[in-house]
Coordinates of N, CA, C and O in Angstrom, one line a residue:
M14 N -53.4 19.3 77.5 CA -54.6 19.4 76.8 C -55.6 20.1 77.7 O -55.7 19.8 78.8
K15 N -56.3 21.1 77.1 CA -57.4 21.7 77.9 C -58.7 21.4 77.2 O -58.8 21.6 76.0
H16 N -59.6 21.0 78.0 CA -60.9 20.7 77.4 C -61.9 21.7 77.8 O -62.1 22.0 79.0
D17 N -62.6 22.3 76.8 CA -63.6 23.4 77.1 C -65.0 22.9 76.9 O -65.9 23.6 77.1
G18 N -65.2 21.6 76.5 CA -66.4 20.9 76.3 C -67.6 21.8 75.8 O -67.4 23.0 75.6
P19 N -68.7 21.3 75.5 CA -69.0 19.9 75.4 C -68.5 19.3 74.2 O -68.3 19.9 73.2
S20 N -68.2 18.0 74.3 CA -67.6 17.2 73.2 C -68.3 15.9 73.0 O -69.0 15.4 73.9
T21 N -68.0 15.3 71.9 CA -68.5 13.9 71.7 C -67.3 13.1 71.3 O -66.3 13.6 70.9
L22 N -67.5 11.8 71.5 CA -66.4 10.9 71.2 C -66.9 9.7 70.5 O -67.9 9.0 71.0
G23 N -66.4 9.4 69.3 CA -66.9 8.3 68.5 C -66.2 7.0 68.8 O -65.1 7.0 69.3
I24 N -66.9 5.9 68.5 CA -66.3 4.6 68.8 C -65.1 4.4 67.9 O -64.1 3.7 68.3
D25 N -65.0 5.0 66.7 CA -63.9 4.8 65.8 C -62.6 5.5 66.5 O -61.5 4.9 66.4
T26 N -62.8 6.6 67.2 CA -61.8 7.3 67.9 C -61.2 6.4 69.0 O -60.0 6.3 69.3
L27 N -62.2 5.8 69.8 CA -61.8 4.9 70.9 C -60.9 3.7 70.4 O -59.9 3.4 71.0
Y28 N -61.3 3.1 69.3 CA -60.5 2.0 68.7 C -59.1 2.4 68.2 O -58.1 1.8 68.5
R29 N -59.1 3.6 67.5 CA -57.9 4.0 66.9 C -56.9 4.5 68.0 O -55.7 4.4 67.8
S30 N -57.4 4.9 69.2 CA -56.6 5.3 70.3 C -55.8 4.2 71.0 O -54.9 4.4 71.7
E31 N -56.3 3.0 70.7 CA -55.8 1.8 71.4 C -55.8 2.0 72.9 O -55.0 1.5 73.7
G32 N -56.9 2.6 73.4 CA -57.1 2.8 74.9 C -56.2 3.9 75.5 O -56.0 4.0 76.7
K33 N -55.6 4.7 74.7 CA -54.6 5.7 75.2 C -55.2 7.1 75.4 O -54.4 8.1 75.5
I34 N -56.5 7.3 75.4 CA -57.1 8.6 75.6 C -57.0 8.8 77.2 O -57.5 7.9 77.9
P35 N -56.5 9.9 77.6 CA -56.4 10.2 79.1 C -57.8 10.1 79.7 O -58.8 10.6 79.2
E36 N -57.8 9.5 80.9 CA -59.1 9.4 81.7 C -59.7 10.7 82.0 O -60.9 10.8 81.9
V37 N -58.9 11.7 82.2 CA -59.5 13.0 82.5 C -60.3 13.6 81.3 O -61.3 14.2 81.5
F38 N -59.8 13.3 80.1 CA -60.5 13.7 79.0 C -61.8 13.0 78.8 O -62.9 13.5 78.6
L39 N -61.8 11.6 79.0 CA -63.0 10.8 78.9 C -64.0 11.3 80.0 O -65.2 11.3 79.7
R40 N -63.6 11.6 81.2 CA -64.5 12.1 82.2 C -65.1 13.5 81.8 O -66.2 13.7 82.1
D41 N -64.3 14.3 81.2 CA -64.7 15.6 80.8 C -65.8 15.5 79.7 O -66.7 16.4 79.6
V42 N -65.8 14.5 78.9 CA -66.8 14.3 77.9 C -67.9 13.4 78.4 O -68.7 12.9 77.7
V43 N -67.9 13.3 79.7 CA -69.0 12.6 80.5 C -69.1 11.1 80.1 O -70.2 10.6 80.0
V44 N -68.0 10.4 80.0 CA -68.0 9.0 79.8 C -68.1 8.3 81.2 O -67.2 8.6 82.0
P45 N -69.0 7.5 81.5 CA -69.1 6.8 82.8 C -67.9 6.0 83.1 O -67.3 5.4 82.2
D46 N -67.6 5.9 84.4 CA -66.4 5.1 84.9 C -66.5 3.7 84.4 O -65.4 3.1 84.0
A47 N -67.6 3.0 84.5 CA -67.7 1.6 84.1 C -67.4 1.5 82.6 O -66.8 0.5 82.2
F48 N -67.8 2.5 81.8 CA -67.5 2.4 80.3 C -66.0 2.6 80.1 O -65.4 2.0 79.2
I49 N -65.4 3.5 80.9 CA -64.0 3.8 80.7 C -63.2 2.5 80.9 O -62.3 2.1 80.2
E50 N -63.6 1.7 82.0 CA -62.9 0.4 82.2 C -63.2 -0.6 81.1 O -62.3 -1.3 80.7
Y51 N -64.4 -0.6 80.6 CA -64.8 -1.5 79.6 C -64.0 -1.2 78.3 O -63.6 -2.1 77.6
V52 N -63.9 0.1 78.0 CA -63.2 0.5 76.7 C -61.8 0.0 76.7 O -61.3 -0.5 75.7
R53 N -61.1 0.1 77.9 CA -59.8 -0.4 77.9 C -59.7 -1.9 77.6 O -58.8 -2.4 77.0
S54 N -60.7 -2.6 78.1 CA -60.7 -4.1 77.8 C -60.9 -4.3 76.3 O -60.5 -5.4 75.8
L55 N -61.6 -3.4 75.6 CA -61.8 -3.6 74.1 C -60.6 -3.2 73.3 O -60.3 -3.7 72.2
T56 N -59.9 -2.2 73.8 CA -58.8 -1.6 73.0 C -57.4 -2.0 73.4 O -56.5 -1.9 72.7
A57 N -57.2 -2.4 74.7 CA -55.9 -2.7 75.2 C -55.9 -4.0 75.9 O -55.8 -5.1 75.3
Q58 N -56.0 -4.0 77.2 CA -55.9 -5.2 78.0 C -57.3 -5.7 78.2 O -58.2 -5.1 78.8
P59 N -57.5 -7.0 77.8 CA -58.9 -7.6 77.9 C -59.2 -7.8 79.4 O -58.3 -8.0 80.2
I60 N -60.5 -7.8 79.7 CA -60.9 -8.1 81.1 C -60.6 -9.6 81.3 O -60.9 -10.4 80.5
Q61 N -60.0 -9.9 82.4 CA -59.6 -11.2 82.7 C -60.6 -11.9 83.6 O -61.0 -11.3 84.7
Y62 N -61.1 -13.0 83.3 CA -62.0 -13.8 84.1 C -61.3 -15.0 84.6 O -60.4 -15.6 84.0
Y63 N -61.9 -15.5 85.7 CA -61.3 -16.7 86.4 C -62.1 -17.9 85.9 O -63.3 -17.9 85.7
S64 N -61.4 -19.0 85.7 CA -62.1 -20.3 85.3 C -62.6 -21.0 86.5 O -63.5 -21.8 86.3
C65 N -62.0 -20.8 87.6 CA -62.5 -21.5 88.8 C -62.2 -20.6 90.1 O -61.4 -19.7 90.1
F66 N -62.9 -21.0 91.2 CA -62.7 -20.4 92.5 C -62.4 -21.5 93.4 O -63.1 -22.5 93.5
I67 N -61.3 -21.3 94.1 CA -60.8 -22.3 95.1 C -61.3 -22.0 96.5 O -60.8 -20.9 97.0
S68 N -62.1 -22.8 97.0 CA -62.6 -22.6 98.4 C -62.1 -23.8 99.2 O -62.2 -25.0 98.8
Y69 N -61.5 -23.6 100.4 CA -60.9 -24.7 101.1 C -60.9 -24.4 102.6 O -61.0 -23.2 103.1
S70 N -60.7 -25.4 103.4 CA -60.5 -25.3 104.8 C -59.0 -25.1 105.1 O -58.1 -25.7 104.3
S71 N -58.6 -24.4 106.1 CA -57.2 -24.2 106.4 C -56.4 -25.5 106.6 O -55.2 -25.5 106.4
K72 N -57.1 -26.5 107.1 CA -56.4 -27.8 107.3 C -56.0 -28.4 106.0 O -55.1 -29.3 105.9
D73 N -56.5 -28.0 104.8 CA -56.2 -28.5 103.5 C -55.2 -27.6 102.8 O -55.0 -27.7 101.6
K74 N -54.6 -26.6 103.5 CA -53.8 -25.6 102.9 C -52.7 -26.1 102.0 O -52.4 -25.7 100.9
A75 N -51.9 -27.1 102.5 CA -50.8 -27.7 101.7 C -51.3 -28.3 100.4 O -50.7 -28.1 99.3
F76 N -52.4 -29.1 100.4 CA -53.0 -29.7 99.2 C -53.4 -28.6 98.3 O -53.2 -28.6 97.1
V77 N -54.1 -27.6 98.8 CA -54.7 -26.5 97.9 C -53.6 -25.7 97.3 O -53.7 -25.3 96.1
K78 N -52.5 -25.5 98.0 CA -51.4 -24.7 97.5 C -50.8 -25.5 96.2 O -50.5 -24.9 95.2
R79 N -50.7 -26.8 96.4 CA -50.2 -27.6 95.3 C -51.2 -27.6 94.1 O -50.8 -27.5 92.9
L80 N -52.5 -27.8 94.4 CA -53.5 -27.8 93.4 C -53.5 -26.5 92.6 O -53.5 -26.5 91.4
Y81 N -53.4 -25.3 93.3 CA -53.3 -24.0 92.7 C -52.1 -24.0 91.7 O -52.3 -23.5 90.6
A82 N -51.0 -24.4 92.2 CA -49.8 -24.4 91.4 C -49.9 -25.2 90.1 O -49.6 -24.8 89.0
D83 N -50.5 -26.4 90.3 CA -50.7 -27.3 89.1 C -51.7 -26.7 88.1 O -51.5 -26.8 86.9
L84 N -52.8 -26.1 88.6 CA -53.7 -25.4 87.7 C -53.1 -24.3 87.0 O -53.3 -24.1 85.8
Q85 N -52.3 -23.5 87.7 CA -51.6 -22.3 87.0 C -50.7 -22.8 86.0 O -50.6 -22.3 84.9
N86 N -50.0 -23.9 86.2 CA -49.0 -24.5 85.3 C -49.7 -25.0 84.0 O -49.1 -25.2 83.0
N87 N -51.0 -25.3 84.2 CA -51.8 -25.8 83.0 C -52.7 -24.7 82.5 O -53.7 -25.0 81.8
N88 N -52.3 -23.4 82.8 CA -53.0 -22.3 82.2 C -54.5 -22.2 82.6 O -55.3 -21.7 81.8
V89 N -54.9 -22.7 83.8 CA -56.2 -22.5 84.3 C -56.2 -21.4 85.3 O -55.5 -21.4 86.3
R90 N -56.9 -20.3 84.9 CA -57.0 -19.1 85.7 C -57.9 -19.3 86.9 O -59.1 -19.5 86.7
C91 N -57.3 -19.2 88.1 CA -58.1 -19.5 89.4 C -58.1 -18.3 90.3 O -57.1 -17.7 90.4
W92 N -59.2 -18.1 91.0 CA -59.2 -17.2 92.1 C -58.8 -18.0 93.3 O -59.4 -19.0 93.7
Y93 N -57.8 -17.5 94.0 CA -57.2 -18.2 95.1 C -56.8 -17.1 96.2 O -56.0 -16.2 95.9
A94 N -57.5 -17.1 97.3 CA -57.4 -16.0 98.3 C -56.0 -15.6 98.6 O -55.7 -14.4 98.6
P95 N -55.0 -16.5 98.9 CA -53.6 -16.0 99.2 C -53.0 -15.1 98.1 O -52.2 -14.3 98.4
E96 N -53.4 -15.3 96.9 CA -52.9 -14.6 95.7 C -53.8 -13.4 95.4 O -53.3 -12.4 94.9
D97 N -55.1 -13.5 95.5 CA -56.0 -12.5 94.9 C -56.8 -11.7 95.9 O -57.4 -10.7 95.6
L98 N -56.7 -12.0 97.2 CA -57.4 -11.2 98.2 C -56.3 -10.5 99.0 O -55.5 -11.0 99.7
K99 N -56.3 -9.2 98.7 CA -55.2 -8.3 99.3 C -55.6 -7.9 100.7 O -56.8 -7.6 101.0
W100 N -54.6 -7.7 101.6 CA -54.9 -7.3 102.9 C -55.6 -6.0 102.9 O -55.3 -5.1 102.2
G101 N -56.7 -5.9 103.7 CA -57.5 -4.6 103.9 C -58.5 -4.5 102.8 O -59.4 -3.6 102.9
S102 N -58.6 -5.4 101.8 CA -59.7 -5.2 100.8 C -60.9 -6.0 101.3 O -60.8 -6.8 102.2
T103 N -62.1 -5.5 100.8 CA -63.3 -6.2 101.2 C -63.6 -7.3 100.3 O -63.2 -7.3 99.1
F104 N -64.3 -8.3 100.8 CA -64.6 -9.5 100.1 C -66.1 -9.7 100.2 O -66.7 -9.8 101.3
A105 N -66.8 -9.6 99.1 CA -68.3 -9.7 99.1 C -68.8 -10.8 98.3 O -68.2 -11.3 97.4

C-alpha cells in the first residue's frame, strides 16, 4: 500500500478493521502513537491492568513466590517484579 496523504480515518473504519490497520498507515494519517496503542485495546487486545502490586523484602522471597502463585491461580492479576520487570528495563 502506498499512501500519498492527506487522509482521514473514521472511527467506523477503526472498529471494522478489528485493529488490523498497519501502523505505518496510521502514522501516515498522523494518528498519535498513544492513540494507536489505545485503538488496539478497543478493537483487539484490551489494555490489561493489574489488581495488585506486590512489594516485599528479599528475606520474604519464598512466601511472596507462593503468594503470587496463589493469587494467579485465583485469577488475580498482580505486578510481581521477577515476572514483570525485565532485565535492563527502567522502573519509575
